Structure formats: structure tokens, C-alpha cells
CSV table of C-alpha atoms in Angstrom, one decimal:
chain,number,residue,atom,x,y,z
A,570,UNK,CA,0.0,0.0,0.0
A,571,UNK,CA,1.2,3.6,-1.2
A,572,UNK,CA,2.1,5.6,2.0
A,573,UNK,CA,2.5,9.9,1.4
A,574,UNK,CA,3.1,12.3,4.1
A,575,UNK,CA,1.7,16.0,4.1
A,576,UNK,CA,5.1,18.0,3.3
A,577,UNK,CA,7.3,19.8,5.8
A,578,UNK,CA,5.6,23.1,4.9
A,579,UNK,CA,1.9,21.7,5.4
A,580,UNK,CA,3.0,20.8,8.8
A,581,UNK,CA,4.9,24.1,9.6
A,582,UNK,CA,1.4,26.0,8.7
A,583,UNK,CA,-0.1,24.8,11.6
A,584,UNK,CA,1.0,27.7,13.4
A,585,UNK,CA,-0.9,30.3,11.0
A,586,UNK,CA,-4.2,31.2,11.1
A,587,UNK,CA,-6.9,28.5,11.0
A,588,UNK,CA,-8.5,29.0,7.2
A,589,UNK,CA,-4.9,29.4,5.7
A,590,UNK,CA,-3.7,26.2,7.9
A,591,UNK,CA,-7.1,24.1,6.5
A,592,UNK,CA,-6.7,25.7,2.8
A,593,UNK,CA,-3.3,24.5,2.9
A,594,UNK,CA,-3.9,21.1,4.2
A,595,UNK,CA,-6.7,20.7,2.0
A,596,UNK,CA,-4.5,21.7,-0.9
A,597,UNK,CA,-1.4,19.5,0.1
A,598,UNK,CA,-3.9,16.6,1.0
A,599,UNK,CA,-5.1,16.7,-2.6
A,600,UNK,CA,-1.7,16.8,-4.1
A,601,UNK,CA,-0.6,13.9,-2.4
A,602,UNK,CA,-3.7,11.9,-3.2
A,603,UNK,CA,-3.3,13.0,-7.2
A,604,UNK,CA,0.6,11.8,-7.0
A,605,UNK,CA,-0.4,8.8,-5.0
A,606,UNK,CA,-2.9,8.0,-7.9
A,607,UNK,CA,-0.6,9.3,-11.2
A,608,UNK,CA,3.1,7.5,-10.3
A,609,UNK,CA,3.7,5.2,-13.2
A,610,UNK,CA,5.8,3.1,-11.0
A,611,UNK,CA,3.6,2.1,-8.4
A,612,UNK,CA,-0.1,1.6,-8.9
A,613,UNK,CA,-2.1,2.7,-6.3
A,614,UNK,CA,-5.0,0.4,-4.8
A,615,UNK,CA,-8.7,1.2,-3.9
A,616,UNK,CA,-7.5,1.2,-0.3
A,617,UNK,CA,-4.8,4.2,-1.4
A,618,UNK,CA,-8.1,5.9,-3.0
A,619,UNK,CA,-10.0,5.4,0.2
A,620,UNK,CA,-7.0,6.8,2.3
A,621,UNK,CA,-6.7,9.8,0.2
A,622,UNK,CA,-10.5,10.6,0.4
A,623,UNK,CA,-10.9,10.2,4.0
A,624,UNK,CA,-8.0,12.6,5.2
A,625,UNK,CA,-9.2,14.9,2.5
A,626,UNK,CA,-12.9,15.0,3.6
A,627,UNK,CA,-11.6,15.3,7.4
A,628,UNK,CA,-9.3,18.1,6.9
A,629,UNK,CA,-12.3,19.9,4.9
A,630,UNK,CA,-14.8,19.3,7.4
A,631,UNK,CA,-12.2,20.6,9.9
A,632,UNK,CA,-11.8,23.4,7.7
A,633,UNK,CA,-15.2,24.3,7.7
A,634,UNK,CA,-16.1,23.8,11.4
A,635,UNK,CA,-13.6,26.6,11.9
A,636,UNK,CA,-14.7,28.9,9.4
A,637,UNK,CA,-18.0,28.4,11.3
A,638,UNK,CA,-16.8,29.0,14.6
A,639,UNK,CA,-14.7,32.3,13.5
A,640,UNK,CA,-17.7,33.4,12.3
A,641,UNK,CA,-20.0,32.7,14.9
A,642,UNK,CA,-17.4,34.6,17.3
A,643,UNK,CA,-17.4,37.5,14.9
A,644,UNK,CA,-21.4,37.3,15.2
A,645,UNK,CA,-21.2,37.8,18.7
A,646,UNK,CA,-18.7,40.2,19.4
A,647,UNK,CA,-21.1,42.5,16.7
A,648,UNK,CA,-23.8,42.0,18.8
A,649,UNK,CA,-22.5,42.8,22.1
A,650,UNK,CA,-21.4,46.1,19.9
A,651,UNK,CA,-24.8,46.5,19.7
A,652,UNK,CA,-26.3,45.9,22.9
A,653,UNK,CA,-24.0,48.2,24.4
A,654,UNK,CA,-24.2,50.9,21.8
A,655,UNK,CA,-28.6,50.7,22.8
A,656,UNK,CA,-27.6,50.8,26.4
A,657,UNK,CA,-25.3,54.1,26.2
A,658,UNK,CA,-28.2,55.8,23.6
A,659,UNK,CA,-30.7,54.9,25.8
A,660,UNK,CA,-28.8,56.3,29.1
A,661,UNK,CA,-27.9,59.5,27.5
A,662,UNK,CA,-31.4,59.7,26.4
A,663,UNK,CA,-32.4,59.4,29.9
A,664,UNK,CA,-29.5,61.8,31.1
A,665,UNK,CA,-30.6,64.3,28.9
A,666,UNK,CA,-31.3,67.6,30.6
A,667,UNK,CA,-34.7,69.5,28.2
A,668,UNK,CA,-33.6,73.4,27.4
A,669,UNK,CA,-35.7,75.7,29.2
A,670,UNK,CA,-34.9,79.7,28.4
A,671,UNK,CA,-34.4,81.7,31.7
A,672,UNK,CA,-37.4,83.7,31.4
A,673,UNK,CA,-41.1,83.2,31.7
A,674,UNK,CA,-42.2,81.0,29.0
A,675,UNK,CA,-39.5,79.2,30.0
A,676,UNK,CA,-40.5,78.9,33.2
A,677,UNK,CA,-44.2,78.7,32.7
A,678,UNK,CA,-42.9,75.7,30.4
A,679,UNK,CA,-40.7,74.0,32.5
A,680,UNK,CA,-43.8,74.4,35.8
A,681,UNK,CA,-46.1,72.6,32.7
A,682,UNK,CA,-43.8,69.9,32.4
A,683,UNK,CA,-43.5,68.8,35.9
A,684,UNK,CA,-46.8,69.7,36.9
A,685,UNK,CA,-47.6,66.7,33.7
A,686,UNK,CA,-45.5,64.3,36.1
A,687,UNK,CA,-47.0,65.1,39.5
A,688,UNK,CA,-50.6,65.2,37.9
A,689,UNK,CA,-51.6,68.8,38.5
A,690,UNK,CA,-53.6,70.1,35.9
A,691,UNK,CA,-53.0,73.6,34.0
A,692,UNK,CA,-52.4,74.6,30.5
A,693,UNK,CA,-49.8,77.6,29.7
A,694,UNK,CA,-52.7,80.1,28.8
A,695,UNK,CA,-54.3,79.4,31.9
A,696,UNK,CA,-50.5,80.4,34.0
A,697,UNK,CA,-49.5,83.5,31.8
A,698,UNK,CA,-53.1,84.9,32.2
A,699,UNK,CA,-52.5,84.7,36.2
A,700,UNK,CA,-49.5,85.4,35.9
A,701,UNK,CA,-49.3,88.6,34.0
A,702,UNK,CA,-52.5,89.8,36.6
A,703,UNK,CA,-50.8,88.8,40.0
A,704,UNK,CA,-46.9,90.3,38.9
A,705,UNK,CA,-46.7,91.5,35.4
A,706,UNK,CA,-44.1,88.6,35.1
A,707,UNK,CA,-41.8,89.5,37.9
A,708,UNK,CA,-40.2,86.5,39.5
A,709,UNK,CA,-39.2,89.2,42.6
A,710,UNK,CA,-42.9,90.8,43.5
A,711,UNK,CA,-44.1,91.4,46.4
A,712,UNK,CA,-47.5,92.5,48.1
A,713,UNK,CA,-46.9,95.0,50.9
A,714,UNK,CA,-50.1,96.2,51.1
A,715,UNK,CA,-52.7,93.6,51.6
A,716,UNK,CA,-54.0,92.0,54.7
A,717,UNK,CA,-51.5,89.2,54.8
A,718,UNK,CA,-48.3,91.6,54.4
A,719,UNK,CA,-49.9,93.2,57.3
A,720,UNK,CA,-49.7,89.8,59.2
A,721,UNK,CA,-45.9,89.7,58.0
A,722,UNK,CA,-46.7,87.0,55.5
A,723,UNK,CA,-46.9,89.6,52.3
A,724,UNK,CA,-47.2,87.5,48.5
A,725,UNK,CA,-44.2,86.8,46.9
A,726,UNK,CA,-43.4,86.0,43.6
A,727,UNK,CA,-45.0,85.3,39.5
A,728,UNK,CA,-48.4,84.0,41.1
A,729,UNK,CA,-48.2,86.5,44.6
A,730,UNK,CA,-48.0,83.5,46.9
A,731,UNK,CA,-47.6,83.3,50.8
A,732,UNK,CA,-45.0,81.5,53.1
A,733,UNK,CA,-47.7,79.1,54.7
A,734,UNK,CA,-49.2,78.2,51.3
A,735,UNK,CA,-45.9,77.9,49.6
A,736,UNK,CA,-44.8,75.1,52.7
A,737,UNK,CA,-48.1,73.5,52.4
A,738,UNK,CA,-48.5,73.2,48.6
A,739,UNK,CA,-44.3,72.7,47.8
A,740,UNK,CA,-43.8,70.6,44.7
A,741,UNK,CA,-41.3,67.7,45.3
A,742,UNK,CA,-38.2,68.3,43.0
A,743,UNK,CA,-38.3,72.0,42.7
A,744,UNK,CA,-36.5,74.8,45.0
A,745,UNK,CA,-37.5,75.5,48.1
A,746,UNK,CA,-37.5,79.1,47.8
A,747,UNK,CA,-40.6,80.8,47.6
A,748,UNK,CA,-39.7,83.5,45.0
A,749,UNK,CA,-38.5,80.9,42.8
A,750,UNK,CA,-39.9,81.0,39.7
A,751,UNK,CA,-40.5,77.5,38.4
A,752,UNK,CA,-41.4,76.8,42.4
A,753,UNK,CA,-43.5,79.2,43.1
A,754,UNK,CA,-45.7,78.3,39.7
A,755,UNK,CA,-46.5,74.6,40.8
A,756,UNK,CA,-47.1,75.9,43.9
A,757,UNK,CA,-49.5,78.2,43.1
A,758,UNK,CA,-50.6,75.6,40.6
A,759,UNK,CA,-51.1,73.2,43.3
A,760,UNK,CA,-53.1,75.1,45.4
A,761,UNK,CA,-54.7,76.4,42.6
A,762,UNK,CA,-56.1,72.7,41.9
A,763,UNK,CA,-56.8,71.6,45.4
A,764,UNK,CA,-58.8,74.6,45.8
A,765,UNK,CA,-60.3,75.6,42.3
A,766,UNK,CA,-59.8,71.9,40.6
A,767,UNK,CA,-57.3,74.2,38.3
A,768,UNK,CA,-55.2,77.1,37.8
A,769,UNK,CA,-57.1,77.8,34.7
A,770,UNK,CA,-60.0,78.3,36.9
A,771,UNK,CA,-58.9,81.1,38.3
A,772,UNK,CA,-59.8,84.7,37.4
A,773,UNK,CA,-59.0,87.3,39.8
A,774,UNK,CA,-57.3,87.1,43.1
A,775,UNK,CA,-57.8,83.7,45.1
């Protein structure tokens, strides 16, 4: 029986990369087989042909199970790309601070939009209108001349509200400063709907 060996250099590849190691044995493999089955001077035997076949096959299935594996690593290292890049859009998303302008439709806007998370009910047409009536749209007003500046508790602020009130009706998550502006409107706003069932209720001083 016809014996071959994979050359010196076949064997030496094995230290490459997989798919040019399995190209290479797959190449060599079939070389050997076609020399095995060509040599005039020794005929080679079904068994030869069955030899030749088998490593062939083996080092091509080898070949391919490789291939499959690189790219199944490949496949995952993509989506782990991906999951992570979802995760860091979705937490800047989350991070993301709205712009508000630092005057009062910003603030009017800024009051609507956490007023919409706490579930106190308003509209902007509703605020301004009070607004404008109580302060003209100074954040810094004050009352000195009604009865409750004459019990030392004088309004304060765009919607001319008092110390007790302000403590009572506070919104969680703004200032604690009564002549705040974005304060003082959910405030007012929230008094405004205990007592009225909405700002936009009310129409002179209350």
C-alpha cells in the first residue's frame, strides 16, 4: 500500500491562522492523493483511494467547522457592539437635561412639564393669564399692602404666593425658595387645583 506524508511546509502552517492552515492542508492533502494516484511506477490500490479521500474529507470538514466558529465569534462580538451601543443611547437619552430659556415662557414651560408628572392640571394660557394679573411677570414681587403683608406674611413671587401656602403646597423636586420662579408656579398651581380643581380656573385674586 502507497504511503505519502503531508510536506514539511503543510506541517509548519499549523502555526498560521486556521482558514490558511485548513486551505493549505486541503491543498497538500489533494496533491498527495493526485501523486499517489498518477506514479507510473507504483499503482495505487482502492484502499490508497479510500485513504486519500478520508483525510481529504476530514481536513475539509475541519476546515469548515472553523470557518463556522470564527464566524459565529465574529457574530457575537457584533452584537455585544450593539447591545452596548442601545444601552449608552438609551442612558444618554435618559440623562438628557430638556432646554428651558431663563425667562417666563421658560418657566411657565418648565412648571407645565413637571406639573404633567406630578398630575396637577394647567395649561400655559391658563399660567401667563394669572401670571401677568398677580406680577406682570416678575419673579421678585411682592405685596406689601394687603392683609397678609400686614400679618408679615406679604405675597411673593409670579403668582403673589404666601409662606404658609408655599410650605403647604411645595412641589417635590423644585426649590425651596418661595420666590422661585419654576417653584412658586407649581405651587401656586397646586393650590390652585386643590382649591379651584385648576389654575385655569382662576380669574382674579384667590
Amino acid at each position: 500500500m502507497l504511503r505519502f506524508t503531508l510536506p514539511r511546509t503543510a506541517r509548519t502552517a499549523r502555526t498560521g491562522r486556521s482558514h490558511k492552515l485548513s486551505a493549505a492542508l486541503v491543498a497538500t492533502a489533494s496533491c498527495a492523493a493526485a501523486v499517489a494516484l498518477a506514479s507510473p511506477s507504483q499503482a495505487a490500490t482502492p484502499a490508497d483511494h479510500a485513504v486519500a479521500a478520508t483525510v481529504a474529507d476530514h481536513i475539509k470538514v475541519t476546515a469548515v467547522a472553523k470557518q463556522a466558529h470564527t464566524a459565529k465569534q465574529a457574530a457575537d462580538q457584533a452584537g455585544e457592539h450593539m447591545v452596548l451601543a442601545a444601552k449608552t443611547t438609551k442612558a444618554a437619552a435618559k440623562t438628557e437635561t430638556k432646554p428651558y430659556g431663563n425667562n417666563l415662557d421658560g418657566w411657565i414651560n418648565q412648571a407645565l412639564d413637571i406639573m404633567k408628572s406630578k398630575g396637577i392640571p394647567g395649561s400655559y394660557e391658563g399660567l401667563h393669564r394669572n401670571i401677568m394679573r398677580e406680577s406682570s411677570g416678575n419673579p421678585n414681587a411682592v405685596n406689601g399692602y394687603d392683609v397678609n403683608a400686614a400679618n408679615g406674611i406679604p405675597s411673593k413671587g409670579l403668582l403673589q404666593v404666601i409662606q404658609p401656602t408655599f410650605d403647604s403646597y411645595h412641589v417635590a423636586g423644585t426649590a425651596n425658595k418661595l420666590t422661585d420662579p419654576v417653584a412658586n408656579i407649581t405651587a401656586a398651581a397646586n393650590y390652585a387645583a386643590d382649591r379651584y380643581g385648576s389654575i385655569d380656573n382662576v380669574n382674579s385674586a384667590y
